[in-house]
Amino acid sequence: MEKHNVIIVDDSADLRTLVRFHLEKAGFAVFDADSVAAGFELIRQTEIDCIICDLKMPGGNGDELVKLVRSDDQYVETPILMLSAVSTLHEITDALN
C-alpha cells in the first residue's frame, strides 16, 4: 500500500513533532517545515497529498501559503488543513481576512 505524503508547516517544533508522531503512526509519510517559504519549497520538491498549515507564523502566515499553493494548477485540489492557536471569534475572523 502506497503511503500518502503530508506536509506540516508550523513554526512550533513541538506541534510539528506531535502531529508527525500521530500521522506516521497512522501510516502517512510526513514532511515538515517551519516557515511559509520553506514549506512552499518543500511542496514544490515533493509530491504532497495534503498540507497541514499553521494560520499565524512569523515571516508569513498560512493564508499566504494557501495563495501560493492555489496559484499553481498542480495543487488546486490538494487538501489544506489550517491549524491555529487563536481561540476567540474576533481572532479567527481577523486571521481569515
A tleap script that builds the chain and sets N, CA, C and O, in Angstrom:
source leaprc.protein.ff14SB
mol = sequence {
  NMET GLU LYS HIE ASN VAL ILE ILE VAL ASP
  ASP SER ALA ASP LEU ARG THR LEU VAL ARG
  PHE HIE LEU GLU LYS ALA GLY PHE ALA VAL
  PHE ASP ALA ASP SER VAL ALA ALA GLY PHE
  GLU LEU ILE ARG GLN THR GLU ILE ASP CYS
  ILE ILE CYS ASP LEU LYS MET PRO GLY GLY
  ASN GLY ASP GLU LEU VAL LYS LEU VAL ARG
  SER ASP ASP GLN TYR VAL GLU THR PRO ILE
  LEU MET LEU SER ALA VAL SER THR LEU HIE
  GLU ILE THR ASP ALA LEU CASN
}
set mol.1.N position { 0.846 -1.192 0.000 }
set mol.1.CA position { 0.000 0.000 0.000 }
set mol.1.C position { 0.884 1.245 0.000 }
set mol.1.O position { 1.804 1.371 0.808 }
set mol.2.N position { 0.591 2.152 -0.910 }
set mol.2.CA position { 1.377 3.373 -1.035 }
set mol.2.C position { 1.022 4.353 0.083 }
set mol.2.O position { -0.149 4.555 0.404 }
set mol.3.N position { 2.060 4.955 0.669 }
set mol.3.CA position { 1.831 5.953 1.710 }
set mol.3.C position { 1.464 7.289 1.065 }
set mol.3.O position { 1.974 7.650 0.005 }
set mol.4.N position { 0.575 8.002 1.728 }
set mol.4.CA position { 0.240 9.352 1.285 }
set mol.4.C position { 1.197 10.329 1.960 }
set mol.4.O position { 1.534 10.178 3.134 }
set mol.5.N position { 1.627 11.333 1.199 }
set mol.5.CA position { 2.569 12.327 1.693 }
set mol.5.C position { 1.837 13.538 2.264 }
set mol.5.O position { 0.988 14.138 1.605 }
set mol.6.N position { 2.179 13.880 3.490 }
set mol.6.CA position { 1.591 15.028 4.175 }
set mol.6.C position { 2.718 15.956 4.594 }
set mol.6.O position { 3.762 15.500 5.060 }
set mol.7.N position { 2.511 17.252 4.430 }
set mol.7.CA position { 3.480 18.224 4.931 }
set mol.7.C position { 2.834 19.039 6.039 }
set mol.7.O position { 1.678 19.449 5.937 }
set mol.8.N position { 3.597 19.265 7.093 }
set mol.8.CA position { 3.172 20.111 8.207 }
set mol.8.C position { 4.014 21.384 8.139 }
set mol.8.O position { 5.243 21.320 8.171 }
set mol.9.N position { 3.358 22.533 8.045 }
set mol.9.CA position { 4.062 23.813 8.027 }
set mol.9.C position { 3.627 24.576 9.267 }
set mol.9.O position { 2.498 25.058 9.351 }
set mol.10.N position { 4.536 24.681 10.227 }
set mol.10.CA position { 4.221 25.326 11.505 }
set mol.10.C position { 5.517 25.792 12.151 }
set mol.10.O position { 6.526 25.089 12.099 }
set mol.11.N position { 5.496 26.968 12.755 }
set mol.11.CA position { 6.703 27.473 13.403 }
set mol.11.C position { 6.974 26.804 14.751 }
set mol.11.O position { 8.050 26.986 15.320 }
set mol.12.N position { 6.034 26.049 15.258 }
set mol.12.CA position { 6.203 25.358 16.539 }
set mol.12.C position { 6.773 23.953 16.314 }
set mol.12.O position { 6.096 23.079 15.772 }
set mol.13.N position { 8.012 23.749 16.733 }
set mol.13.CA position { 8.638 22.427 16.601 }
set mol.13.C position { 7.864 21.382 17.395 }
set mol.13.O position { 7.730 20.240 16.955 }
set mol.14.N position { 7.354 21.767 18.559 }
set mol.14.CA position { 6.596 20.823 19.388 }
set mol.14.C position { 5.334 20.346 18.672 }
set mol.14.O position { 5.018 19.156 18.696 }
set mol.15.N position { 4.623 21.257 18.044 }
set mol.15.CA position { 3.403 20.885 17.336 }
set mol.15.C position { 3.723 20.008 16.126 }
set mol.15.O position { 3.033 19.022 15.865 }
set mol.16.N position { 4.777 20.374 15.388 }
set mol.16.CA position { 5.172 19.547 14.242 }
set mol.16.C position { 5.500 18.128 14.687 }
set mol.16.O position { 5.114 17.161 14.030 }
set mol.17.N position { 6.214 18.004 15.804 }
set mol.17.CA position { 6.584 16.680 16.325 }
set mol.17.C position { 5.348 15.890 16.722 }
set mol.17.O position { 5.246 14.704 16.411 }
set mol.18.N position { 4.413 16.530 17.402 }
set mol.18.CA position { 3.191 15.867 17.842 }
set mol.18.C position { 2.356 15.380 16.659 }
set mol.18.O position { 1.923 14.228 16.628 }
set mol.19.N position { 2.137 16.251 15.701 }
set mol.19.CA position { 1.328 15.888 14.537 }
set mol.19.C position { 2.047 14.810 13.725 }
set mol.19.O position { 1.415 13.864 13.254 }
set mol.20.N position { 3.359 14.949 13.560 }
set mol.20.CA position { 4.153 13.953 12.836 }
set mol.20.C position { 3.995 12.571 13.479 }
set mol.20.O position { 3.772 11.581 12.782 }
set mol.21.N position { 4.108 12.509 14.795 }
set mol.21.CA position { 4.009 11.239 15.516 }
set mol.21.C position { 2.700 10.531 15.178 }
set mol.21.O position { 2.695 9.347 14.844 }
set mol.22.N position { 1.608 11.253 15.266 }
set mol.22.CA position { 0.296 10.642 15.043 }
set mol.22.C position { 0.072 10.270 13.567 }
set mol.22.O position { -0.517 9.231 13.268 }
set mol.23.N position { 0.541 11.115 12.662 }
set mol.23.CA position { 0.371 10.802 11.243 }
set mol.23.C position { 1.224 9.607 10.824 }
set mol.23.O position { 0.762 8.745 10.077 }
set mol.24.N position { 2.463 9.553 11.301 }
set mol.24.CA position { 3.321 8.411 10.962 }
set mol.24.C position { 2.760 7.120 11.550 }
set mol.24.O position { 2.815 6.068 10.914 }
set mol.25.N position { 2.228 7.204 12.753 }
set mol.25.CA position { 1.610 6.042 13.388 }
set mol.25.C position { 0.423 5.542 12.558 }
set mol.25.O position { 0.135 4.345 12.530 }
set mol.26.N position { -0.256 6.467 11.887 }
set mol.26.CA position { -1.404 6.121 11.043 }
set mol.26.C position { -0.976 5.692 9.638 }
set mol.26.O position { -1.822 5.348 8.813 }
set mol.27.N position { 0.327 5.710 9.362 }
set mol.27.CA position { 0.818 5.208 8.087 }
set mol.27.C position { 1.143 6.240 7.026 }
set mol.27.O position { 1.404 5.878 5.879 }
set mol.28.N position { 1.133 7.525 7.383 }
set mol.28.CA position { 1.453 8.572 6.420 }
set mol.28.C position { 2.960 8.828 6.369 }
set mol.28.O position { 3.662 8.636 7.362 }
set mol.29.N position { 3.447 9.260 5.208 }
set mol.29.CA position { 4.806 9.776 5.083 }
set mol.29.C position { 4.709 11.268 5.391 }
set mol.29.O position { 3.908 11.973 4.777 }
set mol.30.N position { 5.513 11.755 6.332 }
set mol.30.CA position { 5.359 13.129 6.814 }
set mol.30.C position { 6.624 13.935 6.556 }
set mol.30.O position { 7.739 13.485 6.819 }
set mol.31.N position { 6.419 15.136 6.035 }
set mol.31.CA position { 7.477 16.115 5.829 }
set mol.31.C position { 7.093 17.333 6.654 }
set mol.31.O position { 5.914 17.546 6.936 }
set mol.32.N position { 8.079 18.134 7.042 }
set mol.32.CA position { 7.701 19.334 7.786 }
set mol.32.C position { 8.620 20.501 7.473 }
set mol.32.O position { 9.756 20.335 7.030 }
set mol.33.N position { 8.088 21.680 7.719 }
set mol.33.CA position { 8.809 22.927 7.504 }
set mol.33.C position { 8.378 23.918 8.566 }
set mol.33.O position { 7.263 23.842 9.082 }
set mol.34.N position { 9.271 24.857 8.895 }
set mol.34.CA position { 8.982 25.812 9.967 }
set mol.34.C position { 8.576 27.195 9.475 }
set mol.34.O position { 8.412 28.114 10.278 }
set mol.35.N position { 8.412 27.353 8.164 }
set mol.35.CA position { 8.018 28.658 7.629 }
set mol.35.C position { 7.284 28.474 6.305 }
set mol.35.O position { 7.336 27.408 5.691 }
set mol.36.N position { 6.607 29.525 5.881 }
set mol.36.CA position { 5.896 29.507 4.610 }
set mol.36.C position { 6.870 29.263 3.462 }
set mol.36.O position { 6.605 28.442 2.584 }
set mol.37.N position { 8.001 29.979 3.470 }
set mol.37.CA position { 8.977 29.841 2.381 }
set mol.37.C position { 9.524 28.412 2.309 }
set mol.37.O position { 9.569 27.818 1.232 }
set mol.38.N position { 9.935 27.869 3.441 }
set mol.38.CA position { 10.478 26.506 3.471 }
set mol.38.C position { 9.398 25.487 3.101 }
set mol.38.O position { 9.673 24.508 2.408 }
set mol.39.N position { 8.182 25.722 3.564 }
set mol.39.CA position { 7.081 24.819 3.251 }
set mol.39.C position { 6.761 24.803 1.776 }
set mol.39.O position { 6.576 23.734 1.193 }
set mol.40.N position { 6.694 25.977 1.157 }
set mol.40.CA position { 6.368 26.035 -0.265 }
set mol.40.C position { 7.464 25.387 -1.103 }
set mol.40.O position { 7.179 24.700 -2.084 }
set mol.41.N position { 8.703 25.605 -0.719 }
set mol.41.CA position { 9.818 24.971 -1.433 }
set mol.41.C position { 9.726 23.448 -1.342 }
set mol.41.O position { 9.927 22.746 -2.333 }
set mol.42.N position { 9.423 22.952 -0.160 }
set mol.42.CA position { 9.287 21.505 0.032 }
set mol.42.C position { 8.092 20.948 -0.751 }
set mol.42.O position { 8.170 19.857 -1.317 }
set mol.43.N position { 7.006 21.691 -0.778 }
set mol.43.CA position { 5.826 21.279 -1.545 }
set mol.43.C position { 6.184 21.167 -3.026 }
set mol.43.O position { 5.743 20.238 -3.702 }
set mol.44.N position { 6.968 22.092 -3.523 }
set mol.44.CA position { 7.338 22.079 -4.941 }
set mol.44.C position { 8.294 20.934 -5.273 }
set mol.44.O position { 8.360 20.495 -6.421 }
set mol.45.N position { 9.037 20.447 -4.273 }
set mol.45.CA position { 10.015 19.381 -4.489 }
set mol.45.C position { 9.458 17.985 -4.242 }
set mol.45.O position { 10.075 16.998 -4.643 }
set mol.46.N position { 8.319 17.885 -3.598 }
set mol.46.CA position { 7.782 16.605 -3.153 }
set mol.46.C position { 6.337 16.473 -3.626 }
set mol.46.O position { 5.603 17.461 -3.676 }
set mol.47.N position { 5.939 15.279 -3.967 }
set mol.47.CA position { 4.539 15.047 -4.337 }
set mol.47.C position { 3.716 14.982 -3.052 }
set mol.47.O position { 3.741 13.973 -2.347 }
set mol.48.N position { 2.995 16.046 -2.751 }
set mol.48.CA position { 2.258 16.180 -1.497 }
set mol.48.C position { 0.778 15.890 -1.736 }
set mol.48.O position { 0.184 16.381 -2.696 }
set mol.49.N position { 0.195 15.086 -0.851 }
set mol.49.CA position { -1.226 14.749 -0.946 }
set mol.49.C position { -2.096 15.613 -0.039 }
set mol.49.O position { -3.295 15.755 -0.281 }
set mol.50.N position { -1.498 16.194 1.006 }
set mol.50.CA position { -2.246 17.017 1.955 }
set mol.50.C position { -1.288 17.970 2.645 }
set mol.50.O position { -0.139 17.624 2.921 }
set mol.51.N position { -1.771 19.172 2.921 }
set mol.51.CA position { -0.966 20.195 3.601 }
set mol.51.C position { -1.651 20.551 4.913 }
set mol.51.O position { -2.846 20.843 4.938 }
set mol.52.N position { -0.891 20.527 6.002 }
set mol.52.CA position { -1.382 20.984 7.298 }
set mol.52.C position { -0.549 22.219 7.639 }
set mol.52.O position { 0.678 22.155 7.699 }
set mol.53.N position { -1.228 23.333 7.859 }
set mol.53.CA position { -0.510 24.598 7.986 }
set mol.53.C position { -1.043 25.436 9.149 }
set mol.53.O position { -2.249 25.530 9.374 }
set mol.54.N position { -0.114 26.035 9.870 }
set mol.54.CA position { -0.462 26.984 10.921 }
set mol.54.C position { -1.014 28.240 10.258 }
set mol.54.O position { -0.570 28.630 9.179 }
set mol.55.N position { -1.967 28.857 10.902 }
set mol.55.CA position { -2.556 30.069 10.355 }
set mol.55.C position { -1.647 31.279 10.558 }
set mol.55.O position { -1.482 32.096 9.652 }
set mol.56.N position { -1.060 31.391 11.744 }
set mol.56.CA position { -0.224 32.552 12.051 }
set mol.56.C position { 1.195 32.097 12.371 }
set mol.56.O position { 1.426 31.320 13.297 }
set mol.57.N position { 2.142 32.605 11.574 }
set mol.57.CA position { 3.559 32.298 11.784 }
set mol.57.C position { 4.372 33.561 11.547 }
set mol.57.O position { 3.976 34.414 10.753 }
set mol.58.N position { 5.503 33.688 12.228 }
set mol.58.CA position { 6.383 34.814 11.933 }
set mol.58.C position { 6.954 34.670 10.520 }
set mol.58.O position { 7.277 33.563 10.089 }
set mol.59.N position { 7.077 35.766 9.816 }
set mol.59.CA position { 7.667 35.717 8.486 }
set mol.59.C position { 6.723 35.248 7.394 }
set mol.59.O position { 7.164 34.982 6.276 }
set mol.60.N position { 5.452 35.142 7.687 }
set mol.60.CA position { 4.477 34.731 6.672 }
set mol.60.C position { 3.382 33.903 7.289 }
set mol.60.O position { 3.657 33.002 8.082 }
set mol.61.N position { 2.151 34.187 6.944 }
set mol.61.CA position { 1.010 33.474 7.503 }
set mol.61.C position { 0.545 32.349 6.592 }
set mol.61.O position { 0.871 32.309 5.406 }
set mol.62.N position { -0.221 31.444 7.171 }
set mol.62.CA position { -0.733 30.312 6.433 }
set mol.62.C position { -1.556 30.702 5.225 }
set mol.62.O position { -1.542 30.004 4.212 }
set mol.63.N position { -2.278 31.817 5.321 }
set mol.63.CA position { -3.079 32.238 4.167 }
set mol.63.C position { -2.183 32.586 2.981 }
set mol.63.O position { -2.593 32.431 1.830 }
set mol.64.N position { -0.973 33.051 3.248 }
set mol.64.CA position { -0.026 33.324 2.162 }
set mol.64.C position { 0.396 32.022 1.487 }
set mol.64.O position { 0.533 31.967 0.265 }
set mol.65.N position { 0.601 30.974 2.289 }
set mol.65.CA position { 0.945 29.675 1.729 }
set mol.65.C position { -0.202 29.140 0.879 }
set mol.65.O position { 0.028 28.587 -0.197 }
set mol.66.N position { -1.423 29.298 1.350 }
set mol.66.CA position { -2.588 28.852 0.586 }
set mol.66.C position { -2.621 29.554 -0.777 }
set mol.66.O position { -2.859 28.909 -1.798 }
set mol.67.N position { -2.388 30.850 -0.798 }
set mol.67.CA position { -2.393 31.595 -2.066 }
set mol.67.C position { -1.296 31.088 -3.005 }
set mol.67.O position { -1.532 30.926 -4.202 }
set mol.68.N position { -0.100 30.837 -2.469 }
set mol.68.CA position { 0.994 30.312 -3.282 }
set mol.68.C position { 0.639 28.942 -3.853 }
set mol.68.O position { 0.836 28.684 -5.040 }
set mol.69.N position { 0.123 28.083 -3.009 }
set mol.69.CA position { -0.225 26.723 -3.430 }
set mol.69.C position { -1.332 26.758 -4.470 }
set mol.69.O position { -1.234 26.094 -5.502 }
set mol.70.N position { -2.369 27.514 -4.213 }
set mol.70.CA position { -3.518 27.557 -5.126 }
set mol.70.C position { -3.192 28.248 -6.454 }
set mol.70.O position { -3.915 28.064 -7.433 }
set mol.71.N position { -2.119 29.039 -6.501 }
set mol.71.CA position { -1.745 29.696 -7.753 }
set mol.71.C position { -1.079 28.731 -8.729 }
set mol.71.O position { -0.875 29.071 -9.894 }
set mol.72.N position { -0.741 27.537 -8.266 }
set mol.72.CA position { -0.128 26.505 -9.101 }
set mol.72.C position { -1.187 25.457 -9.431 }
set mol.72.O position { -1.728 24.817 -8.529 }
set mol.73.N position { -1.485 25.277 -10.712 }
set mol.73.CA position { -2.539 24.343 -11.138 }
set mol.73.C position { -2.346 22.934 -10.595 }
set mol.73.O position { -3.320 22.205 -10.409 }
set mol.74.N position { -1.113 22.545 -10.341 }
set mol.74.CA position { -0.825 21.201 -9.833 }
set mol.74.C position { -1.435 20.968 -8.448 }
set mol.74.O position { -1.724 19.830 -8.079 }
set mol.75.N position { -1.628 22.041 -7.689 }
set mol.75.CA position { -2.088 21.919 -6.297 }
set mol.75.C position { -3.477 22.483 -6.044 }
set mol.75.O position { -3.869 22.655 -4.890 }
set mol.76.N position { -4.225 22.772 -7.095 }
set mol.76.CA position { -5.541 23.389 -6.939 }
set mol.76.C position { -6.469 22.538 -6.081 }
set mol.76.O position { -7.274 23.076 -5.320 }
set mol.77.N position { -6.366 21.228 -6.193 }
set mol.77.CA position { -7.269 20.350 -5.453 }
set mol.77.C position { -6.607 19.676 -4.244 }
set mol.77.O position { -7.212 18.805 -3.618 }
set mol.78.N position { -5.392 20.063 -3.917 }
set mol.78.CA position { -4.707 19.478 -2.762 }
set mol.78.C position { -5.403 19.952 -1.485 }
set mol.78.O position { -5.559 21.156 -1.282 }
set mol.79.N position { -5.822 19.026 -0.627 }
set mol.79.CA position { -6.473 19.429 0.629 }
set mol.79.C position { -5.514 20.198 1.531 }
set mol.79.O position { -4.339 19.850 1.649 }
set mol.80.N position { -6.030 21.241 2.161 }
set mol.80.CA position { -5.244 22.045 3.104 }
set mol.80.C position { -6.029 22.150 4.409 }
set mol.80.O position { -7.188 22.565 4.424 }
set mol.81.N position { -5.385 21.772 5.485 }
set mol.81.CA position { -5.975 21.861 6.821 }
set mol.81.C position { -5.238 22.959 7.572 }
set mol.81.O position { -4.018 22.898 7.722 }
set mol.82.N position { -5.966 23.958 8.041 }
set mol.82.CA position { -5.358 25.068 8.772 }
set mol.82.C position { -5.464 24.814 10.272 }
set mol.82.O position { -6.515 24.421 10.777 }
set mol.83.N position { -4.356 25.044 10.973 }
set mol.83.CA position { -4.316 24.948 12.430 }
set mol.83.C position { -4.071 26.329 13.004 }
set mol.83.O position { -3.472 27.184 12.352 }
set mol.84.N position { -4.537 26.545 14.225 }
set mol.84.CA position { -4.269 27.832 14.857 }
set mol.84.C position { -4.480 27.748 16.352 }
set mol.84.O position { -5.317 26.993 16.845 }
set mol.85.N position { -3.701 28.540 17.056 }
set mol.85.CA position { -3.864 28.641 18.497 }
set mol.85.C position { -4.831 29.765 18.863 }
set mol.85.O position { -5.149 29.945 20.039 }
set mol.86.N position { -5.304 30.524 17.871 }
set mol.86.CA position { -6.260 31.587 18.174 }
set mol.86.C position { -7.556 30.958 18.648 }
set mol.86.O position { -7.961 29.901 18.165 }
set mol.87.N position { -8.202 31.619 19.600 }
set mol.87.CA position { -9.359 30.981 20.215 }
set mol.87.C position { -10.631 31.821 20.212 }
set mol.87.O position { -11.722 31.286 20.414 }
set mol.88.N position { -10.510 33.106 19.990 }
set mol.88.CA position { -11.721 33.921 20.009 }
set mol.88.C position { -12.228 34.121 18.581 }
set mol.88.O position { -11.457 34.068 17.622 }
set mol.89.N position { -13.517 34.349 18.458 }
set mol.89.CA position { -14.114 34.588 17.139 }
set mol.89.C position { -13.452 35.775 16.447 }
set mol.89.O position { -13.208 35.741 15.241 }
set mol.90.N position { -13.164 36.819 17.209 }
set mol.90.CA position { -12.527 38.007 16.650 }
set mol.90.C position { -11.158 37.656 16.062 }
set mol.90.O position { -10.842 38.079 14.950 }
set mol.91.N position { -10.342 36.890 16.792 }
set mol.91.CA position { -9.013 36.498 16.312 }
set mol.91.C position { -9.122 35.618 15.070 }
set mol.91.O position { -8.337 35.766 14.134 }
set mol.92.N position { -10.078 34.714 15.057 }
set mol.92.CA position { -10.264 33.830 13.918 }
set mol.92.C position { -10.685 34.632 12.692 }
set mol.92.O position { -10.154 34.422 11.601 }
set mol.93.N position { -11.627 35.540 12.862 }
set mol.93.CA position { -12.094 36.373 11.761 }
set mol.93.C position { -10.958 37.234 11.221 }
set mol.93.O position { -10.793 37.348 10.007 }
set mol.94.N position { -10.171 37.843 12.112 }
set mol.94.CA position { -9.033 38.664 11.674 }
set mol.94.C position { -8.016 37.821 10.892 }
set mol.94.O position { -7.498 38.255 9.863 }
set mol.95.N position { -7.740 36.623 11.388 }
set mol.95.CA position { -6.748 35.770 10.737 }
set mol.95.C position { -7.208 35.321 9.363 }
set mol.95.O position { -6.386 35.169 8.458 }
set mol.96.N position { -8.503 35.104 9.187 }
set mol.96.CA position { -9.006 34.658 7.887 }
set mol.96.C position { -9.174 35.803 6.904 }
set mol.96.O position { -9.249 35.568 5.698 }
set mol.97.N position { -9.236 37.028 7.388 }
set mol.97.CA position { -9.381 38.185 6.493 }
set mol.97.C position { -8.049 38.687 6.125 }
set mol.97.O position { -7.941 39.658 5.377 }
savepdb mol mol.pdb
quit
